[in-house]
mmCIF file of C-alpha atoms in Angstrom:
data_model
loop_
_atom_site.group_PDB
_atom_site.id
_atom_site.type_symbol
_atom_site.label_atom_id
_atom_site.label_comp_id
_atom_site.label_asym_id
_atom_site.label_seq_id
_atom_site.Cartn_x
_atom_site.Cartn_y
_atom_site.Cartn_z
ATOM 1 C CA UNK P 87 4.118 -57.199 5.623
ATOM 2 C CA UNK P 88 1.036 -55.589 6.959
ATOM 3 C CA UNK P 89 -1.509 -54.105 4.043
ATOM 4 C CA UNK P 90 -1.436 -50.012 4.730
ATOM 5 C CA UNK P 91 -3.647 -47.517 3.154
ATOM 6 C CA UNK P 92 -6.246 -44.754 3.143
ATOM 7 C CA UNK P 93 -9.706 -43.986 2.855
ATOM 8 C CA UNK P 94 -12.298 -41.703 3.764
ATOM 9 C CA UNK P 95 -13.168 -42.328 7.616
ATOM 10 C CA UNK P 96 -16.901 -43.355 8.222
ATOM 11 C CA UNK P 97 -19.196 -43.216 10.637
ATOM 12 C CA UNK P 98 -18.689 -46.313 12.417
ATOM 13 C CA UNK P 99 -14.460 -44.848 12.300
ATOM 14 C CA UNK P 100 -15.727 -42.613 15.336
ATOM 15 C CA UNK P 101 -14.344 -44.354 18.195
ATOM 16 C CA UNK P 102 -11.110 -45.238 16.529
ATOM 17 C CA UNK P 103 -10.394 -41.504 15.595
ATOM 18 C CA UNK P 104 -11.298 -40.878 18.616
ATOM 19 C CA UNK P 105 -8.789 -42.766 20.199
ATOM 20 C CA UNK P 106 -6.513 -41.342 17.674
ATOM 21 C CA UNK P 107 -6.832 -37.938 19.065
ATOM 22 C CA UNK P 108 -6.682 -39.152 22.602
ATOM 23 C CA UNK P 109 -3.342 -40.902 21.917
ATOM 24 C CA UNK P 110 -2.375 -38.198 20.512
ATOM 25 C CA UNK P 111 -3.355 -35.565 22.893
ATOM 26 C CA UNK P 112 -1.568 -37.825 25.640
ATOM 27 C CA UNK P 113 1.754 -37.513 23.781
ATOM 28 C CA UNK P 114 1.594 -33.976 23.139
ATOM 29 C CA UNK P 115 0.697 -33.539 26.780
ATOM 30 C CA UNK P 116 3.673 -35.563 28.051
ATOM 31 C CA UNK P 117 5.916 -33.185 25.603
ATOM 32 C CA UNK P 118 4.092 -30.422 27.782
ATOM 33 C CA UNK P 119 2.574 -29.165 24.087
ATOM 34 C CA UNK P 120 -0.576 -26.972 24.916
ATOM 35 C CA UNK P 121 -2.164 -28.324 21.584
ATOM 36 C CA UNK P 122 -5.276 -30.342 21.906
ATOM 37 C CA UNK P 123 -4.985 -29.850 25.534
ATOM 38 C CA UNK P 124 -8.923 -28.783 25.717
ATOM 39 C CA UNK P 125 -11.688 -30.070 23.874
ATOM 40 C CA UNK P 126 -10.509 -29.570 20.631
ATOM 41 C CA UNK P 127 -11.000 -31.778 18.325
ATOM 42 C CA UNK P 128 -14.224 -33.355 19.968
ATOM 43 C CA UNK P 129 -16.735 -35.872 18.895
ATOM 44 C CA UNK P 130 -18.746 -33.565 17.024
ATOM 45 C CA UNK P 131 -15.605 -31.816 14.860
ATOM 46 C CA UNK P 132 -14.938 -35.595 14.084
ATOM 47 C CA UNK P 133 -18.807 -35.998 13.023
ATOM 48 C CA UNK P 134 -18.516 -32.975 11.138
ATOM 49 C CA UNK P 135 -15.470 -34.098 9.061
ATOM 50 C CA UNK P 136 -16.885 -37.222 8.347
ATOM 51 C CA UNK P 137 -20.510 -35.899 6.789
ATOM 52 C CA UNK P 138 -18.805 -33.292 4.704
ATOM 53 C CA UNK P 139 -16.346 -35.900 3.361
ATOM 54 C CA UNK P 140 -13.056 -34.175 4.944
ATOM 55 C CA UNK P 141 -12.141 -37.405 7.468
ATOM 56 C CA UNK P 142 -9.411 -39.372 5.882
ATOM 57 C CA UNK P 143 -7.826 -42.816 8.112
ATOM 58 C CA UNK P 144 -5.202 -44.293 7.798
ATOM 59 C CA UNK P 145 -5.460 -47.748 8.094
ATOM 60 C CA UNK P 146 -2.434 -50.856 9.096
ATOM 61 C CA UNK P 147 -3.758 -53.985 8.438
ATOM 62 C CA UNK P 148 -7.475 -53.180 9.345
ATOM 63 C CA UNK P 149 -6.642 -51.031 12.566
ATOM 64 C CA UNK P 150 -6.804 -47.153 12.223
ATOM 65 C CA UNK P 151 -3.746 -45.548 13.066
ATOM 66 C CA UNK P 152 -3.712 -42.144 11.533
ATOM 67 C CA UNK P 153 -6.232 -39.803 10.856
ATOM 68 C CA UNK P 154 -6.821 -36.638 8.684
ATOM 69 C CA UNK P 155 -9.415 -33.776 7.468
ATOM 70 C CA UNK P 156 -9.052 -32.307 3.930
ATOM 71 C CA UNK P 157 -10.630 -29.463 4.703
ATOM 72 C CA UNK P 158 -11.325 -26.973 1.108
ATOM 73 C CA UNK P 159 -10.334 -23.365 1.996
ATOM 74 C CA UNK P 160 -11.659 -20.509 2.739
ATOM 75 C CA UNK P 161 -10.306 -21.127 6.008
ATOM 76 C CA UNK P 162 -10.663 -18.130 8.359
ATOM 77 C CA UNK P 163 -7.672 -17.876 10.583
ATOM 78 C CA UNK P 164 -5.346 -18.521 7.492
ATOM 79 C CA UNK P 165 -7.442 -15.377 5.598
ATOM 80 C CA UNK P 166 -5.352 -13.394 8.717
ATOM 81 C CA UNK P 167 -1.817 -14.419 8.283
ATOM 82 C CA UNK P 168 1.503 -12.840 9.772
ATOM 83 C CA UNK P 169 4.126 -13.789 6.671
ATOM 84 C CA UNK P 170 2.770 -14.104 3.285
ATOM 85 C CA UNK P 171 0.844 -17.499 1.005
ATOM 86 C CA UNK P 172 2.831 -17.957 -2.490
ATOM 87 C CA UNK P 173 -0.025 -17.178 -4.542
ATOM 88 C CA UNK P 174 -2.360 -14.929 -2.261
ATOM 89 C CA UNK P 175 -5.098 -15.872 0.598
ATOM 90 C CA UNK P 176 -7.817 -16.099 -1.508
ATOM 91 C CA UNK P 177 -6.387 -18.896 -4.576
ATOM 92 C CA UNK P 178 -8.317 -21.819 -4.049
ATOM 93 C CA UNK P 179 -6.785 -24.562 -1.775
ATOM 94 C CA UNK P 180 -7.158 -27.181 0.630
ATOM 95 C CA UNK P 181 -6.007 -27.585 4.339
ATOM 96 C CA UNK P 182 -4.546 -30.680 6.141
ATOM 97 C CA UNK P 183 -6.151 -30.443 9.667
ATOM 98 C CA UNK P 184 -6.565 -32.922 12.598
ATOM 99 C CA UNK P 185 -3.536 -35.079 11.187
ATOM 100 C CA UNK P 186 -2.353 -37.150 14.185
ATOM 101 C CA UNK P 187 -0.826 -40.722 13.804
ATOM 102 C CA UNK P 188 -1.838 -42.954 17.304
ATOM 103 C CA UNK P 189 -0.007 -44.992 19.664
ATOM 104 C CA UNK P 190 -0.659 -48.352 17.321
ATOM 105 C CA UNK P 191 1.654 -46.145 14.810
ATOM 106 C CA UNK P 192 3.887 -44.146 16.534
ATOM 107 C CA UNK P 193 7.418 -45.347 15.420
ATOM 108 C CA UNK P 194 6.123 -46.522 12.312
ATOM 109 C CA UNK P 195 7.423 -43.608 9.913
ATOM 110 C CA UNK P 196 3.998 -43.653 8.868
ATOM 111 C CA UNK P 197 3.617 -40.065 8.518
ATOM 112 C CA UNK P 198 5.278 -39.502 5.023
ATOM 113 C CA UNK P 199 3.536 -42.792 3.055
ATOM 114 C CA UNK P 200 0.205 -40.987 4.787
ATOM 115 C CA UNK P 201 1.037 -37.464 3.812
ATOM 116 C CA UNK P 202 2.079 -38.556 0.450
ATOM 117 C CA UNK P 203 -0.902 -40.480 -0.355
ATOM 118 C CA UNK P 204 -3.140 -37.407 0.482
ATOM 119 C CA UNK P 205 -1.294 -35.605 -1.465
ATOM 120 C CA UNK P 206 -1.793 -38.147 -4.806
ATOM 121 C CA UNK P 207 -5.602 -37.600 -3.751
ATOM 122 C CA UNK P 208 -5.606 -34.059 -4.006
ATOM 123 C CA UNK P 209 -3.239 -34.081 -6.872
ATOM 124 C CA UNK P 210 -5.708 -36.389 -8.772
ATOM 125 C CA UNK P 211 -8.533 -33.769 -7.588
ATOM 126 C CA UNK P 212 -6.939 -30.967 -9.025
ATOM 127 C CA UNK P 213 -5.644 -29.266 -6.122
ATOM 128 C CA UNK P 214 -1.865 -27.326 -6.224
ATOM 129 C CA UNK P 215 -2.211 -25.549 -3.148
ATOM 130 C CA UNK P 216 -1.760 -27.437 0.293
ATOM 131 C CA UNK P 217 -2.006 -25.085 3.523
ATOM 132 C CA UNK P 218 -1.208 -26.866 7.250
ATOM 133 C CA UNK P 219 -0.609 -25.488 10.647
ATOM 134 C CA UNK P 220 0.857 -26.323 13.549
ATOM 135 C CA UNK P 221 1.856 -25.481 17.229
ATOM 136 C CA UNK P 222 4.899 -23.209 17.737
ATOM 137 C CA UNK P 223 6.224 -25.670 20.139
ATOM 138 C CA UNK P 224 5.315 -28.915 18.164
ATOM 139 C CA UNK P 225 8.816 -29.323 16.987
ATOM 140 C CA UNK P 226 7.770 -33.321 15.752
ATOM 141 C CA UNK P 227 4.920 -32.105 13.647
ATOM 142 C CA UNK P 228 7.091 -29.309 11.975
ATOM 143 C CA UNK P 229 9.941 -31.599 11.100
ATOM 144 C CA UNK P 230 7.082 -33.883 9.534
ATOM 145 C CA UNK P 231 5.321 -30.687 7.666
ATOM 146 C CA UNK P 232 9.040 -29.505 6.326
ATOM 147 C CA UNK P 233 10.094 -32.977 5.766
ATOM 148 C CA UNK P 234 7.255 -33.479 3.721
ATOM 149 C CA UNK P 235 7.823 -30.448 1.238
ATOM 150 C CA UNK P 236 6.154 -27.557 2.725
ATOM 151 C CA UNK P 237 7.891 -24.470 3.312
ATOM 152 C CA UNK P 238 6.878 -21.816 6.382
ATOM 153 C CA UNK P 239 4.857 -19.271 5.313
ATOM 154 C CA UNK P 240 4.391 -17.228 8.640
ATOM 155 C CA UNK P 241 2.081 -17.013 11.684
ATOM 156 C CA UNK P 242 -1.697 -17.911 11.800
ATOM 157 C CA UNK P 243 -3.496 -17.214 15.171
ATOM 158 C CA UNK P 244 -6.195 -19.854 15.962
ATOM 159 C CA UNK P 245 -8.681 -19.779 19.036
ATOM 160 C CA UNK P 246 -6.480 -22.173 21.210
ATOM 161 C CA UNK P 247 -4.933 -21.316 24.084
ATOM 162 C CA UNK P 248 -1.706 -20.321 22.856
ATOM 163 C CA UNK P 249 -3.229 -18.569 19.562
ATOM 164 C CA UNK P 250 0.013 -18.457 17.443
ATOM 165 C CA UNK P 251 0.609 -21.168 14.883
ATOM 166 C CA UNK P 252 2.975 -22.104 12.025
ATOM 167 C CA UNK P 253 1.473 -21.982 8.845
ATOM 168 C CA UNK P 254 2.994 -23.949 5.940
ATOM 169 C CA UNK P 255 2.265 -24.115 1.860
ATOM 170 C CA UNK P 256 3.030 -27.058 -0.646
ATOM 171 C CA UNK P 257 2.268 -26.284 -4.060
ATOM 172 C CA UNK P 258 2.023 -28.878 -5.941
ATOM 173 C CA UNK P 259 3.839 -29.331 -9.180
ATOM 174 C CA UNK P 260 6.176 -26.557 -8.016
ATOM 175 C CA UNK P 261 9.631 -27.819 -8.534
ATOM 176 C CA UNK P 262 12.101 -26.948 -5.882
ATOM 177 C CA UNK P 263 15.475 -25.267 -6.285
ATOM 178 C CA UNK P 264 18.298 -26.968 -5.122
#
């Protein structure tokens, strides 16, 4: 059984997240998804994550295969959303951006095990309030967000292309009616 877990991405994690995104920008393209079509997320954002301590990888045995940025709100497309957040736009939480899983870990079902363990991290931070967006047309990525707990909160509108995006809340410790 391969060893699977997640850290904080480092500098020398560049090129792997890199490739990350350009798997991932690949298969989005080939589902004729307008996300990450651009530049978006370059180099730099990648950089940028990594110095402020946002970049999380997921790692199978030694390779990385997912990647994330934990990303401490205020965010300022979600400050302008179309629906409404469970406790207001301005309570304190964190945003999952940039999660992709690569080629290496497509099939996997690695998405939940990685999803879950950033949620123990932020759970053991002190953080009840998870916020994450994604294409209207990414239909994978919201039956992963759902899957994973979240419920739809409306419409953000991003500088991408096609501006409107799903936004979705977990709050942690908030037990769900059945």
């Amino acid at each position: 059984m391969p060893a699977i877990f997640v850290r904080s991405g480092r500098s020398e994690d560049v090129a792997a997240i890199m490739a990350v995104i350009g798997d991932a920008r690949a298969f989005l393209h080939g589902q004729h998804i307008d996300q990450w079509q651009g530049v978006y997320p370059d180099q730099a954002a990648v950089e940028a994550d990594i110095a402020a301590g946002y970049s999380r990888v997921l790692l199978v045995d030694g390779q990385v295969v997912g990647i994330a940025a934990l990303v401490p709100g205020p965010d300022p497309y979600y400050q302008f959303l179309e629906g409404h957040w469970t406790n207001g736009r301005n309570a304190p939480y964190v945003a999952i951006h940039r999660f992709a899983i690569g080629d290496a870990g497509r099939g996997l079902h690695l998405a939940r095990p990685f999803l879950t363990e950033l949620f123990s991290e932020l759970y053991r931070d002190g953080v009840r309030d998870v916020r994450i967006d994604t294409h209207r047309h990414n239909k994978i990525m919201q039956h992963v967000i759902v899957a994973n707990g979240f419920d739809p909160r409306g419409i953000v509108y991003l500088d991408q292309p096609v501006p409107e995006f799903l936004a979705y809340q977990l709050i942690l410790d908030n037990p769900k009616e059945h």
